[in-house]
PDB file of C-alpha atoms and ligand atoms in Angstrom:
ATOM      1  CA  UNK V 449     113.852  36.732  95.658  1.00 73.00           C
ATOM      2  CA  UNK V 450     110.315  35.446  95.745  1.00 86.00           C
ATOM      3  CA  UNK V 451     108.519  35.263  99.070  1.00 86.00           C
ATOM      4  CA  UNK V 452     107.282  31.757  99.818  1.00 84.00           C
ATOM      5  CA  UNK V 453     108.423  30.842  96.307  1.00 89.00           C
ATOM      6  CA  UNK V 454     105.344  32.534  94.923  1.00 94.00           C
ATOM      7  CA  UNK V 455     105.110  36.305  95.504  1.00 96.00           C
ATOM      8  CA  UNK V 456     107.286  38.893  93.769  1.00 96.00           C
ATOM      9  CA  UNK V 457     107.663  41.871  96.091  1.00 95.00           C
ATOM     10  CA  UNK V 458     107.093  45.360  94.715  1.00 95.00           C
ATOM     11  CA  UNK V 459     106.844  48.738  96.397  1.00 96.00           C
ATOM     12  CA  UNK V 460     105.681  49.464  99.922  1.00 96.00           C
ATOM     13  CA  UNK V 461     102.058  50.630  99.992  1.00 94.00           C
ATOM     14  CA  UNK V 462     102.044  51.946 103.499  1.00 90.00           C
ATOM     15  CA  UNK V 463     102.571  51.395 107.173  1.00 87.00           C
ATOM     16  CA  UNK V 464      99.613  49.799 108.854  1.00 79.00           C
ATOM     17  CA  UNK V 465      98.660  49.209 112.440  1.00 74.00           C
ATOM     18  CA  UNK V 466     100.268  45.796 112.560  1.00 76.00           C
ATOM     19  CA  UNK V 467     103.121  46.227 110.149  1.00 82.00           C
ATOM     20  CA  UNK V 468     104.143  47.223 106.668  1.00 91.00           C
ATOM     21  CA  UNK V 469     101.993  46.510 103.607  1.00 93.00           C
ATOM     22  CA  UNK V 470     103.566  46.009 100.202  1.00 95.00           C
ATOM     23  CA  UNK V 471     102.411  45.382  96.687  1.00 97.00           C
ATOM     24  CA  UNK V 472     103.374  42.100  95.054  1.00 97.00           C
ATOM     25  CA  UNK V 473     102.610  39.865  92.107  1.00 97.00           C
ATOM     26  CA  UNK V 474     101.272  36.415  92.727  1.00 96.00           C
ATOM     27  CA  UNK V 475     103.281  34.405  90.183  1.00 96.00           C
ATOM     28  CA  UNK V 476     100.831  31.542  90.471  1.00 94.00           C
ATOM     29  CA  UNK V 477      97.882  33.614  89.244  1.00 95.00           C
ATOM     30  CA  UNK V 478      99.610  36.738  87.804  1.00 95.00           C
ATOM     31  CA  UNK V 479      97.286  38.680  90.085  1.00 95.00           C
ATOM     32  CA  UNK V 480      98.405  41.852  91.876  1.00 96.00           C
ATOM     33  CA  UNK V 481      98.158  41.386  95.631  1.00 97.00           C
ATOM     34  CA  UNK V 482      98.786  43.339  98.827  1.00 96.00           C
ATOM     35  CA  UNK V 483     100.877  41.570 101.448  1.00 95.00           C
ATOM     36  CA  UNK V 484     100.561  42.609 105.059  1.00 91.00           C
ATOM     37  CA  UNK V 485     103.632  41.729 107.087  1.00 90.00           C
ATOM     38  CA  UNK V 486     102.781  41.341 110.750  1.00 84.00           C
ATOM     39  CA  UNK V 487     105.679  41.406 113.180  1.00 79.00           C
ATOM     40  CA  UNK V 488     105.335  38.533 115.582  1.00 74.00           C
ATOM     41  CA  UNK V 489     108.269  39.422 117.816  1.00 65.00           C
ATOM     42  CA  UNK V 490     108.141  38.089 121.359  1.00 59.00           C
ATOM     43  CA  UNK V 491     104.489  37.176 121.086  1.00 57.00           C
ATOM     44  CA  UNK V 492     105.417  34.699 118.399  1.00 51.00           C
ATOM     45  CA  UNK V 493     104.575  31.449 120.155  1.00 58.00           C
ATOM     46  CA  UNK V 494     101.208  32.549 121.439  1.00 56.00           C
ATOM     47  CA  UNK V 495     100.253  34.242 118.226  1.00 58.00           C
ATOM     48  CA  UNK V 496     101.105  31.209 116.171  1.00 61.00           C
ATOM     49  CA  UNK V 497      98.710  28.975 118.019  1.00 66.00           C
ATOM     50  CA  UNK V 498      95.571  31.075 118.244  1.00 68.00           C
ATOM     51  CA  UNK V 499      96.202  33.421 115.337  1.00 71.00           C
ATOM     52  CA  UNK V 500      96.633  30.719 112.767  1.00 74.00           C
ATOM     53  CA  UNK V 501      93.399  29.108 113.856  1.00 75.00           C
ATOM     54  CA  UNK V 502      91.571  32.434 113.611  1.00 75.00           C
ATOM     55  CA  UNK V 503      93.199  33.170 110.274  1.00 83.00           C
ATOM     56  CA  UNK V 504      91.910  29.907 108.937  1.00 83.00           C
ATOM     57  CA  UNK V 505      88.461  31.162 109.826  1.00 82.00           C
ATOM     58  CA  UNK V 506      89.114  34.510 108.095  1.00 85.00           C
ATOM     59  CA  UNK V 507      90.074  32.609 104.940  1.00 88.00           C
ATOM     60  CA  UNK V 508      86.603  31.142 104.982  1.00 89.00           C
ATOM     61  CA  UNK V 509      84.934  34.558 104.891  1.00 92.00           C
ATOM     62  CA  UNK V 510      84.053  34.793 101.222  1.00 95.00           C
ATOM     63  CA  UNK V 511      81.752  37.563 100.091  1.00 97.00           C
ATOM     64  CA  UNK V 512      81.761  40.197  97.319  1.00 97.00           C
ATOM     65  CA  UNK V 513      82.140  42.931  99.967  1.00 97.00           C
ATOM     66  CA  UNK V 514      84.829  41.327 102.115  1.00 96.00           C
ATOM     67  CA  UNK V 515      88.446  41.565 101.059  1.00 95.00           C
ATOM     68  CA  UNK V 516      89.665  38.114 100.139  1.00 93.00           C
ATOM     69  CA  UNK V 517      92.470  36.660 102.239  1.00 93.00           C
ATOM     70  CA  UNK V 518      94.270  34.702  99.563  1.00 94.00           C
ATOM     71  CA  UNK V 519      97.051  33.178 101.624  1.00 93.00           C
ATOM     72  CA  UNK V 520      98.645  33.324 105.075  1.00 90.00           C
ATOM     73  CA  UNK V 521     102.065  32.027 106.059  1.00 87.00           C
ATOM     74  CA  UNK V 522     104.879  32.724 108.520  1.00 83.00           C
ATOM     75  CA  UNK V 523     108.106  33.963 106.929  1.00 83.00           C
ATOM     76  CA  UNK V 524     111.171  34.854 108.995  1.00 81.00           C
ATOM     77  CA  UNK V 525     109.992  36.918 111.986  1.00 81.00           C
ATOM     78  CA  UNK V 526     106.733  37.881 110.336  1.00 84.00           C
ATOM     79  CA  UNK V 527     103.357  36.524 109.543  1.00 86.00           C
ATOM     80  CA  UNK V 528     102.401  37.340 105.953  1.00 91.00           C
ATOM     81  CA  UNK V 529      98.776  37.875 105.004  1.00 92.00           C
ATOM     82  CA  UNK V 530      98.094  38.043 101.270  1.00 95.00           C
ATOM     83  CA  UNK V 531      95.030  40.004 100.169  1.00 94.00           C
ATOM     84  CA  UNK V 532      93.578  40.983  96.820  1.00 95.00           C
ATOM     85  CA  UNK V 533      94.958  44.362  95.761  1.00 96.00           C
ATOM     86  CA  UNK V 534      92.626  47.341  95.966  1.00 96.00           C
ATOM     87  CA  UNK V 535      92.943  50.678  94.209  1.00 94.00           C
ATOM     88  CA  UNK V 536      91.853  53.112  96.904  1.00 96.00           C
ATOM     89  CA  UNK V 537      89.763  53.414 100.061  1.00 96.00           C
ATOM     90  CA  UNK V 538      86.756  55.309 101.325  1.00 98.00           C
ATOM     91  CA  UNK V 539      88.861  57.696 103.383  1.00 97.00           C
ATOM     92  CA  UNK V 540      90.587  58.916 100.200  1.00 97.00           C
ATOM     93  CA  UNK V 541      87.180  59.397  98.567  1.00 97.00           C
ATOM     94  CA  UNK V 542      85.774  61.352 101.514  1.00 98.00           C
ATOM     95  CA  UNK V 543      88.884  63.581 101.783  1.00 97.00           C
ATOM     96  CA  UNK V 544      89.079  64.349  98.053  1.00 97.00           C
ATOM     97  CA  UNK V 545      87.549  67.803  97.691  1.00 96.00           C
ATOM     98  CA  UNK V 546      87.310  67.327  93.907  1.00 97.00           C
ATOM     99  CA  UNK V 547      84.782  64.555  94.430  1.00 97.00           C
ATOM    100  CA  UNK V 548      81.109  65.362  94.729  1.00 97.00           C
ATOM    101  CA  UNK V 549      79.146  62.623  96.483  1.00 97.00           C
ATOM    102  CA  UNK V 550      75.450  62.584  95.630  1.00 97.00           C
ATOM    103  CA  UNK V 551      72.897  61.013  97.983  1.00 98.00           C
ATOM    104  CA  UNK V 552      72.763  58.067  95.543  1.00 98.00           C
ATOM    105  CA  UNK V 553      76.567  57.653  95.692  1.00 98.00           C
ATOM    106  CA  UNK V 554      76.518  57.685  99.495  1.00 98.00           C
ATOM    107  CA  UNK V 555      73.739  55.107  99.496  1.00 98.00           C
ATOM    108  CA  UNK V 556      75.759  52.871  97.180  1.00 98.00           C
ATOM    109  CA  UNK V 557      78.868  52.971  99.390  1.00 98.00           C
ATOM    110  CA  UNK V 558      76.760  52.309 102.471  1.00 98.00           C
ATOM    111  CA  UNK V 559      74.848  49.459 100.871  1.00 98.00           C
ATOM    112  CA  UNK V 560      78.104  47.664 100.037  1.00 98.00           C
ATOM    113  CA  UNK V 561      79.497  48.312 103.533  1.00 98.00           C
ATOM    114  CA  UNK V 562      76.336  47.049 105.221  1.00 98.00           C
ATOM    115  CA  UNK V 563      76.167  43.930 103.040  1.00 98.00           C
ATOM    116  CA  UNK V 564      79.741  42.958 103.884  1.00 97.00           C
ATOM    117  CA  UNK V 565      79.197  43.575 107.569  1.00 97.00           C
ATOM    118  CA  UNK V 566      75.870  41.705 107.615  1.00 98.00           C
ATOM    119  CA  UNK V 567      77.554  38.647 106.108  1.00 96.00           C
ATOM    120  CA  UNK V 568      80.145  38.592 108.893  1.00 93.00           C
ATOM    121  CA  UNK V 569      77.710  39.298 111.700  1.00 94.00           C
ATOM    122  CA  UNK V 570      75.615  36.449 110.367  1.00 95.00           C
ATOM    123  CA  UNK V 571      78.652  34.233 110.967  1.00 91.00           C
ATOM    124  CA  UNK V 572      79.206  35.803 114.412  1.00 88.00           C
ATOM    125  CA  UNK V 573      82.407  37.492 113.324  1.00 88.00           C
ATOM    126  CA  UNK V 574      82.853  41.081 114.509  1.00 89.00           C
ATOM    127  CA  UNK V 575      85.057  43.573 112.718  1.00 89.00           C
ATOM    128  CA  UNK V 576      85.891  45.783 115.759  1.00 88.00           C
ATOM    129  CA  UNK V 577      87.824  48.366 113.787  1.00 89.00           C
ATOM    130  CA  UNK V 578      85.455  49.790 111.184  1.00 94.00           C
ATOM    131  CA  UNK V 579      86.718  53.114 109.792  1.00 95.00           C
ATOM    132  CA  UNK V 580      86.823  54.653 106.319  1.00 96.00           C
ATOM    133  CA  UNK V 581      90.392  53.550 105.559  1.00 92.00           C
ATOM    134  CA  UNK V 582      89.417  49.939 106.214  1.00 93.00           C
ATOM    135  CA  UNK V 583      86.828  50.148 103.446  1.00 97.00           C
ATOM    136  CA  UNK V 584      88.831  49.438 100.324  1.00 97.00           C
ATOM    137  CA  UNK V 585      87.623  50.230  96.815  1.00 97.00           C
ATOM    138  CA  UNK V 586      88.566  48.259  93.701  1.00 95.00           C
ATOM    139  CA  UNK V 587      88.939  49.451  90.087  1.00 91.00           C
ATOM    140  CA  UNK V 588      85.361  48.385  89.421  1.00 94.00           C
ATOM    141  CA  UNK V 589      84.095  50.616  92.249  1.00 96.00           C
ATOM    142  CA  UNK V 590      83.292  47.652  94.461  1.00 97.00           C
ATOM    143  CA  UNK V 591      83.823  48.353  98.141  1.00 98.00           C
ATOM    144  CA  UNK V 592      85.236  45.642 100.398  1.00 97.00           C
ATOM    145  CA  UNK V 593      85.771  45.483 104.140  1.00 96.00           C
ATOM    146  CA  UNK V 594      89.396  44.968 105.142  1.00 92.00           C
ATOM    147  CA  UNK V 595      91.152  44.048 108.390  1.00 82.00           C
ATOM    148  CA  UNK V 596      88.350  41.810 109.556  1.00 73.00           C
ATOM    149  CA  UNK V 597      89.009  40.275 112.923  1.00 64.00           C
ATOM    150  CA  UNK V 598      92.621  41.438 113.069  1.00 68.00           C
ATOM    151  CA  UNK V 599      91.875  43.562 116.121  1.00 62.00           C
ATOM    152  CA  UNK V 600      90.870  40.443 117.994  1.00 63.00           C
ATOM    153  CA  UNK V 601      93.676  38.219 116.753  1.00 63.00           C
ATOM    154  CA  UNK V 602      96.535  40.613 117.311  1.00 63.00           C
ATOM    155  CA  UNK V 603      95.167  42.511 120.252  1.00 58.00           C
ATOM    156  CA  UNK V 604      94.333  46.162 120.494  1.00 51.00           C
ATOM    157  CA  UNK V 605      96.188  47.959 117.755  1.00 46.00           C
ATOM    158  CA  UNK V 606      99.424  49.489 118.972  1.00 43.00           C
ATOM    159  CA  UNK V 607      98.686  52.962 120.289  1.00 42.00           C
ATOM    160  CA  UNK V 608     102.243  53.985 119.464  1.00 40.00           C
ATOM    161  CA  UNK V 609     101.188  54.587 115.880  1.00 38.00           C
ATOM    162  CA  UNK V 610      99.693  58.035 115.743  1.00 37.00           C
ATOM    163  CA  UNK V 611      97.328  57.150 112.894  1.00 39.00           C
ATOM    164  CA  UNK V 612      95.633  54.719 115.231  1.00 45.00           C
ATOM    165  CA  UNK V 613      93.993  57.512 117.221  1.00 43.00           C
ATOM    166  CA  UNK V 614      91.515  57.929 114.382  1.00 53.00           C
ATOM    167  CA  UNK V 615      89.914  54.645 115.327  1.00 88.00           C
ATOM    168  CA  UNK V 616      88.687  56.332 118.512  1.00 94.00           C
ATOM    169  CA  UNK V 617      86.263  58.444 116.503  1.00 96.00           C
ATOM    170  CA  UNK V 618      84.334  55.314 115.538  1.00 97.00           C
ATOM    171  CA  UNK V 619      84.271  53.728 118.996  1.00 96.00           C
ATOM    172  CA  UNK V 620      80.894  52.906 120.505  1.00 96.00           C
ATOM    173  CA  UNK V 621      79.985  54.420 123.894  1.00 97.00           C
ATOM    174  CA  UNK V 622      79.914  51.010 125.612  1.00 96.00           C
ATOM    175  CA  UNK V 623      83.583  50.508 124.644  1.00 94.00           C
ATOM    176  CA  UNK V 624      84.485  53.963 125.922  1.00 95.00           C
ATOM    177  CA  UNK V 625      82.820  53.013 129.219  1.00 95.00           C
ATOM    178  CA  UNK V 626      85.059  49.940 129.375  1.00 92.00           C
ATOM    179  CA  UNK V 627      82.611  47.188 128.426  1.00 92.00           C
ATOM    180  CA  UNK V 628      84.427  43.842 128.358  1.00 89.00           C
ATOM    181  CA  UNK V 629      81.536  41.992 126.826  1.00 89.00           C
ATOM    182  CA  UNK V 630      80.316  43.661 123.712  1.00 90.00           C
ATOM    183  CA  UNK V 631      78.805  42.561 120.480  1.00 93.00           C
ATOM    184  CA  UNK V 632      78.002  43.334 116.891  1.00 95.00           C
ATOM    185  CA  UNK V 633      76.486  46.651 118.003  1.00 97.00           C
ATOM    186  CA  UNK V 634      80.008  48.167 118.216  1.00 95.00           C
ATOM    187  CA  UNK V 635      80.364  47.724 114.457  1.00 96.00           C
ATOM    188  CA  UNK V 636      76.941  49.261 113.890  1.00 98.00           C
ATOM    189  CA  UNK V 637      77.931  52.385 115.851  1.00 98.00           C
ATOM    190  CA  UNK V 638      81.163  52.650 113.839  1.00 97.00           C
ATOM    191  CA  UNK V 639      79.275  52.331 110.567  1.00 98.00           C
ATOM    192  CA  UNK V 640      76.879  55.034 111.790  1.00 98.00           C
ATOM    193  CA  UNK V 641      79.930  57.294 112.207  1.00 98.00           C
ATOM    194  CA  UNK V 642      81.047  56.437 108.664  1.00 98.00           C
ATOM    195  CA  UNK V 643      77.532  57.207 107.375  1.00 98.00           C
ATOM    196  CA  UNK V 644      77.700  60.599 109.116  1.00 98.00           C
ATOM    197  CA  UNK V 645      81.192  61.208 107.726  1.00 98.00           C
ATOM    198  CA  UNK V 646      80.017  60.559 104.150  1.00 98.00           C
ATOM    199  CA  UNK V 647      77.268  63.146 104.683  1.00 98.00           C
ATOM    200  CA  UNK V 648      79.451  65.761 106.410  1.00 97.00           C
ATOM    201  CA  UNK V 649      82.675  65.038 104.504  1.00 97.00           C
ATOM    202  CA  UNK V 650      84.604  65.183 107.756  1.00 97.00           C
ATOM    203  CA  UNK V 651      84.809  62.839 110.744  1.00 97.00           C
ATOM    204  CA  UNK V 652      81.655  63.330 112.792  1.00 98.00           C
ATOM    205  CA  UNK V 653      82.821  62.878 116.404  1.00 98.00           C
ATOM    206  CA  UNK V 654      86.484  63.843 116.677  1.00 97.00           C
ATOM    207  CA  UNK V 655      87.523  63.237 120.271  1.00 96.00           C
ATOM    208  CA  UNK V 656      91.169  63.790 121.191  1.00 94.00           C
ATOM    209  CA  UNK V 657      91.100  61.375 124.140  1.00 93.00           C
ATOM    210  CA  UNK V 658      88.691  58.659 125.256  1.00 92.00           C
ATOM    211  CA  UNK V 659      87.051  61.040 127.730  1.00 93.00           C
ATOM    212  CA  UNK V 660      86.818  63.746 125.101  1.00 95.00           C
ATOM    213  CA  UNK V 661      85.298  61.210 122.708  1.00 96.00           C
ATOM    214  CA  UNK V 662      82.472  60.598 125.196  1.00 96.00           C
ATOM    215  CA  UNK V 663      81.997  64.359 125.562  1.00 96.00           C
ATOM    216  CA  UNK V 664      81.677  64.678 121.783  1.00 97.00           C
ATOM    217  CA  UNK V 665      79.115  61.867 121.762  1.00 98.00           C
ATOM    218  CA  UNK V 666      77.140  63.488 124.596  1.00 97.00           C
ATOM    219  CA  UNK V 667      77.268  66.876 122.892  1.00 97.00           C
ATOM    220  CA  UNK V 668      75.700  65.298 119.798  1.00 98.00           C
ATOM    221  CA  UNK V 669      73.142  62.977 121.388  1.00 97.00           C
ATOM    222  CA  UNK V 670      72.765  64.243 124.943  1.00 97.00           C
ATOM    223  CA  UNK V 671      73.932  62.374 128.055  1.00 96.00           C
ATOM    224  CA  UNK V 672      72.262  58.946 128.148  1.00 95.00           C
ATOM    225  CA  UNK V 673      69.212  58.863 130.385  1.00 92.00           C
ATOM    226  CA  UNK V 674      68.531  55.858 132.629  1.00 91.00           C
ATOM    227  CA  UNK V 675      65.495  54.789 130.591  1.00 94.00           C
ATOM    228  CA  UNK V 676      67.470  55.055 127.357  1.00 95.00           C
ATOM    229  CA  UNK V 677      70.309  52.871 128.549  1.00 97.00           C
ATOM    230  CA  UNK V 678      69.477  51.095 131.831  1.00 96.00           C
ATOM    231  CA  UNK V 679      72.718  49.055 132.018  1.00 96.00           C
ATOM    232  CA  UNK V 680      75.135  51.931 131.513  1.00 96.00           C
ATOM    233  CA  UNK V 681      75.779  52.388 135.230  1.00 95.00           C
ATOM    234  CA  UNK V 682      77.074  48.792 135.456  1.00 95.00           C
ATOM    235  CA  UNK V 683      79.897  49.349 132.970  1.00 96.00           C
ATOM    236  CA  UNK V 684      83.424  49.265 134.503  1.00 94.00           C
ATOM    237  CA  UNK V 685      84.467  52.817 133.620  1.00 94.00           C
ATOM    238  CA  UNK V 686      81.075  54.439 134.063  1.00 95.00           C
ATOM    239  CA  UNK V 687      81.116  57.840 135.701  1.00 92.00           C
ATOM    240  CA  UNK V 688      78.227  60.224 135.933  1.00 90.00           C
ATOM    241  CA  UNK V 689      78.475  63.122 133.528  1.00 90.00           C
ATOM    242  CA  UNK V 690      76.952  66.516 133.860  1.00 91.00           C
ATOM    243  CA  UNK V 691      73.642  66.578 132.037  1.00 93.00           C
ATOM    244  CA  UNK V 692      73.798  67.699 128.429  1.00 92.00           C
ATOM    245  CA  UNK V 693      70.605  68.060 126.401  1.00 94.00           C
ATOM    246  CA  UNK V 694      70.569  66.604 122.897  1.00 93.00           C
ATOM    247  CA  UNK V 695      70.271  68.990 119.979  1.00 95.00           C
ATOM    248  CA  UNK V 696      67.961  67.665 117.276  1.00 96.00           C
ATOM    249  CA  UNK V 697      69.693  65.265 114.904  1.00 96.00           C
ATOM    250  CA  UNK V 698      68.192  67.360 112.114  1.00 97.00           C
ATOM    251  CA  UNK V 699      70.229  70.382 113.235  1.00 97.00           C
ATOM    252  CA  UNK V 700      73.433  68.309 112.865  1.00 97.00           C
ATOM    253  CA  UNK V 701      72.465  67.012 109.407  1.00 97.00           C
ATOM    254  CA  UNK V 702      70.378  69.811 107.918  1.00 96.00           C
ATOM    255  CA  UNK V 703      70.488  68.634 104.292  1.00 93.00           C
ATOM    256  CA  UNK V 704      69.785  64.903 104.522  1.00 96.00           C
ATOM    257  CA  UNK V 705      66.613  62.997 103.694  1.00 97.00           C
ATOM    258  CA  UNK V 706      64.133  61.989 106.377  1.00 98.00           C
ATOM    259  CA  UNK V 707      64.943  58.311 105.702  1.00 98.00           C
ATOM    260  CA  UNK V 708      68.685  58.813 106.120  1.00 98.00           C
ATOM    261  CA  UNK V 709      68.118  60.718 109.355  1.00 98.00           C
ATOM    262  CA  UNK V 710      65.869  58.001 110.767  1.00 98.00           C
ATOM    263  CA  UNK V 711      68.399  55.274 109.980  1.00 98.00           C
ATOM    264  CA  UNK V 712      71.215  57.341 111.481  1.00 98.00           C
ATOM    265  CA  UNK V 713      69.281  57.859 114.718  1.00 98.00           C
ATOM    266  CA  UNK V 714      68.725  54.096 115.006  1.00 98.00           C
ATOM    267  CA  UNK V 715      72.432  53.351 114.507  1.00 98.00           C
ATOM    268  CA  UNK V 716      73.310  55.916 117.170  1.00 98.00           C
ATOM    269  CA  UNK V 717      71.027  54.383 119.797  1.00 98.00           C
ATOM    270  CA  UNK V 718      72.902  54.397 123.120  1.00 98.00           C
ATOM    271  CA  UNK V 719      71.835  51.028 124.511  1.00 98.00           C
ATOM    272  CA  UNK V 720      73.678  48.409 122.445  1.00 98.00           C
ATOM    273  CA  UNK V 721      70.771  46.017 123.078  1.00 97.00           C
ATOM    274  CA  UNK V 722      68.348  48.487 121.515  1.00 98.00           C
ATOM    275  CA  UNK V 723      70.641  49.639 118.690  1.00 98.00           C
ATOM    276  CA  UNK V 724      69.500  48.558 115.219  1.00 98.00           C
ATOM    277  CA  UNK V 725      71.255  45.416 113.931  1.00 98.00           C
ATOM    278  CA  UNK V 726      73.042  45.529 110.604  1.00 98.00           C
ATOM    279  CA  UNK V 727      70.466  43.114 109.173  1.00 98.00           C
ATOM    280  CA  UNK V 728      67.606  45.397 110.249  1.00 98.00           C
ATOM    281  CA  UNK V 729      69.512  48.387 108.909  1.00 98.00           C
ATOM    282  CA  UNK V 730      69.695  46.722 105.475  1.00 98.00           C
ATOM    283  CA  UNK V 731      65.910  46.363 105.584  1.00 98.00           C
ATOM    284  CA  UNK V 732      65.427  50.049 106.445  1.00 98.00           C
ATOM    285  CA  UNK V 733      63.399  52.067 103.953  1.00 98.00           C
ATOM    286  CA  UNK V 734      66.447  54.273 103.330  1.00 98.00           C
ATOM    287  CA  UNK V 735      67.727  51.547 101.003  1.00 98.00           C
ATOM    288  CA  UNK V 736      64.475  51.132  99.063  1.00 98.00           C
ATOM    289  CA  UNK V 737      63.339  54.747  98.826  1.00 97.00           C
ATOM    290  CA  UNK V 738      64.577  57.068  96.057  1.00 97.00           C
ATOM    291  CA  UNK V 739      67.221  57.762  94.968  1.00 97.00           C
ATOM    292  CA  UNK V 740      68.400  54.276  93.998  1.00 98.00           C
ATOM    293  CA  UNK V 741      72.059  53.576  94.897  1.00 98.00           C
ATOM    294  CA  UNK V 742      74.558  54.435  92.166  1.00 98.00           C
ATOM    295  CA  UNK V 743      75.934  51.534  90.120  1.00 98.00           C
ATOM    296  CA  UNK V 744      79.374  50.895  91.750  1.00 98.00           C
ATOM    297  CA  UNK V 745      81.114  51.095  88.350  1.00 97.00           C
ATOM    298  CA  UNK V 746      79.838  54.682  88.043  1.00 98.00           C
ATOM    299  CA  UNK V 747      80.901  55.919  91.485  1.00 97.00           C
ATOM    300  CA  UNK V 748      83.310  58.867  91.549  1.00 95.00           C
ATOM    301  CA  UNK V 749      86.830  58.080  92.698  1.00 87.00           C
ATOM    302  CA  UNK V 750      90.135  59.877  93.216  1.00 89.00           C
ATOM    303  CA  UNK V 751      92.258  60.297  90.067  1.00 84.00           C
TER     304      UNK V 751
HETATM  305  P1  ADP T2257      95.729  50.446 109.049  1.00 54.39           P
HETATM  306  O1  ADP T2257      96.220  49.378 109.947  1.00 54.39           O
HETATM  307  O2  ADP T2257      96.122  51.812 109.448  1.00 54.39           O
HETATM  308  O3  ADP T2257      94.261  50.315 108.745  1.00 54.39           O
HETATM  309  P2  ADP T2257      96.611  48.918 106.850  1.00 54.39           P
HETATM  310  O4  ADP T2257      97.572  48.016 107.503  1.00 54.39           O
HETATM  311  O5  ADP T2257      95.273  48.350 106.532  1.00 54.39           O
HETATM  312  O6  ADP T2257      96.468  50.252 107.664  1.00 54.39           O
HETATM  313  O7  ADP T2257      97.220  49.460 105.498  1.00 54.39           O
HETATM  314  C1  ADP T2257      98.408  50.195 105.399  1.00 54.39           C
HETATM  315  C2  ADP T2257      98.505  50.759 103.987  1.00 54.39           C
HETATM  316  O8  ADP T2257      98.439  49.729 103.029  1.00 54.39           O
HETATM  317  C3  ADP T2257      97.399  51.723 103.659  1.00 54.39           C
HETATM  318  O9  ADP T2257      97.946  52.833 102.985  1.00 54.39           O
HETATM  319  C4  ADP T2257      96.477  50.961 102.744  1.00 54.39           C
HETATM  320  O10 ADP T2257      95.900  51.802 101.788  1.00 54.39           O
HETATM  321  C5  ADP T2257      97.391  49.950 102.107  1.00 54.39           C
HETATM  322  N1  ADP T2257      96.641  48.697 101.875  1.00 54.39           N
HETATM  323  C6  ADP T2257      96.178  47.841 102.822  1.00 54.39           C
HETATM  324  N2  ADP T2257      95.533  46.796 102.274  1.00 54.39           N
HETATM  325  C7  ADP T2257      95.571  46.987 100.937  1.00 54.39           C
HETATM  326  C8  ADP T2257      95.063  46.258  99.793  1.00 54.39           C
HETATM  327  N3  ADP T2257      94.395  45.119  99.957  1.00 54.39           N
HETATM  328  N4  ADP T2257      95.295  46.765  98.570  1.00 54.39           N
HETATM  329  C9  ADP T2257      95.970  47.921  98.412  1.00 54.39           C
HETATM  330  N5  ADP T2257      96.462  48.661  99.421  1.00 54.39           N
HETATM  331  C10 ADP T2257      96.277  48.205 100.675  1.00 54.39           C
END
């Protein structure tokens, strides 16, 4: 009954982008784990070669704010990825109307997110699918980034799954314009959207198609001007949009501190080359000015 002679399967936790996730006990360590079953199907051969090499690299990502990949093995038609079990995620926190998030709480969640991302960017690993439900939260309040690199290994998440459309809301403008070569700046944009979502308590830019997503971005920040983003016209799917003037960022976030607003504006810089890096973002005065981030153990969480 054990999987791989080691894991005792328990209940299903949910349906993910790549397959079902279930709870299990690791009989070797008595630890509770989450096992992600990834259907290999027809792709099997190809996936086995490159994916297993990439997964080996993911196993080497060890950081307090990155979810630990404990084990990875093929079993029947599926690839099984074993992760440490996490209590909840940031999406559940944001959606819970019983939870009040203070500026210090928001800073704490962001600090942990940025630290995890900075560690990976330092190793030249991109996440590519940053969104609140990929930020898992443990019993101790520690936040950890999940699903690192899976987007690259297993291809663009299957659009068939309706929940996947949410990822669009975090997509950087260069991706929406069809950029084939992109970098760490796509994760920075996504984290900017998560920052905004923590402040607003709802997704910031909710496009219902890729085109609509760009319109939402332009409505918030204005259409990019040539001097702001010189290379935009070279992107494969670039089309000229009717000019939209940017409202002030302050009018979109009336209640936030000057420091938070300045950091947000730097994360939402159009030109990916000019966008703040995650390392620079961690050095921004937002993180050193008052209020100090809440101790993770004291962060509010869903009951
Ligand atoms: P998605 O692909 O939509 O991001 P996932 O595959 O990451 O979804 O997860 C599917 C479900 O499994 C979600 O409900 C998520 O909360 C749960 N889950 C994923 N990883 C873990 C984990 N490490 N611990 C506990 N629950 C998890």
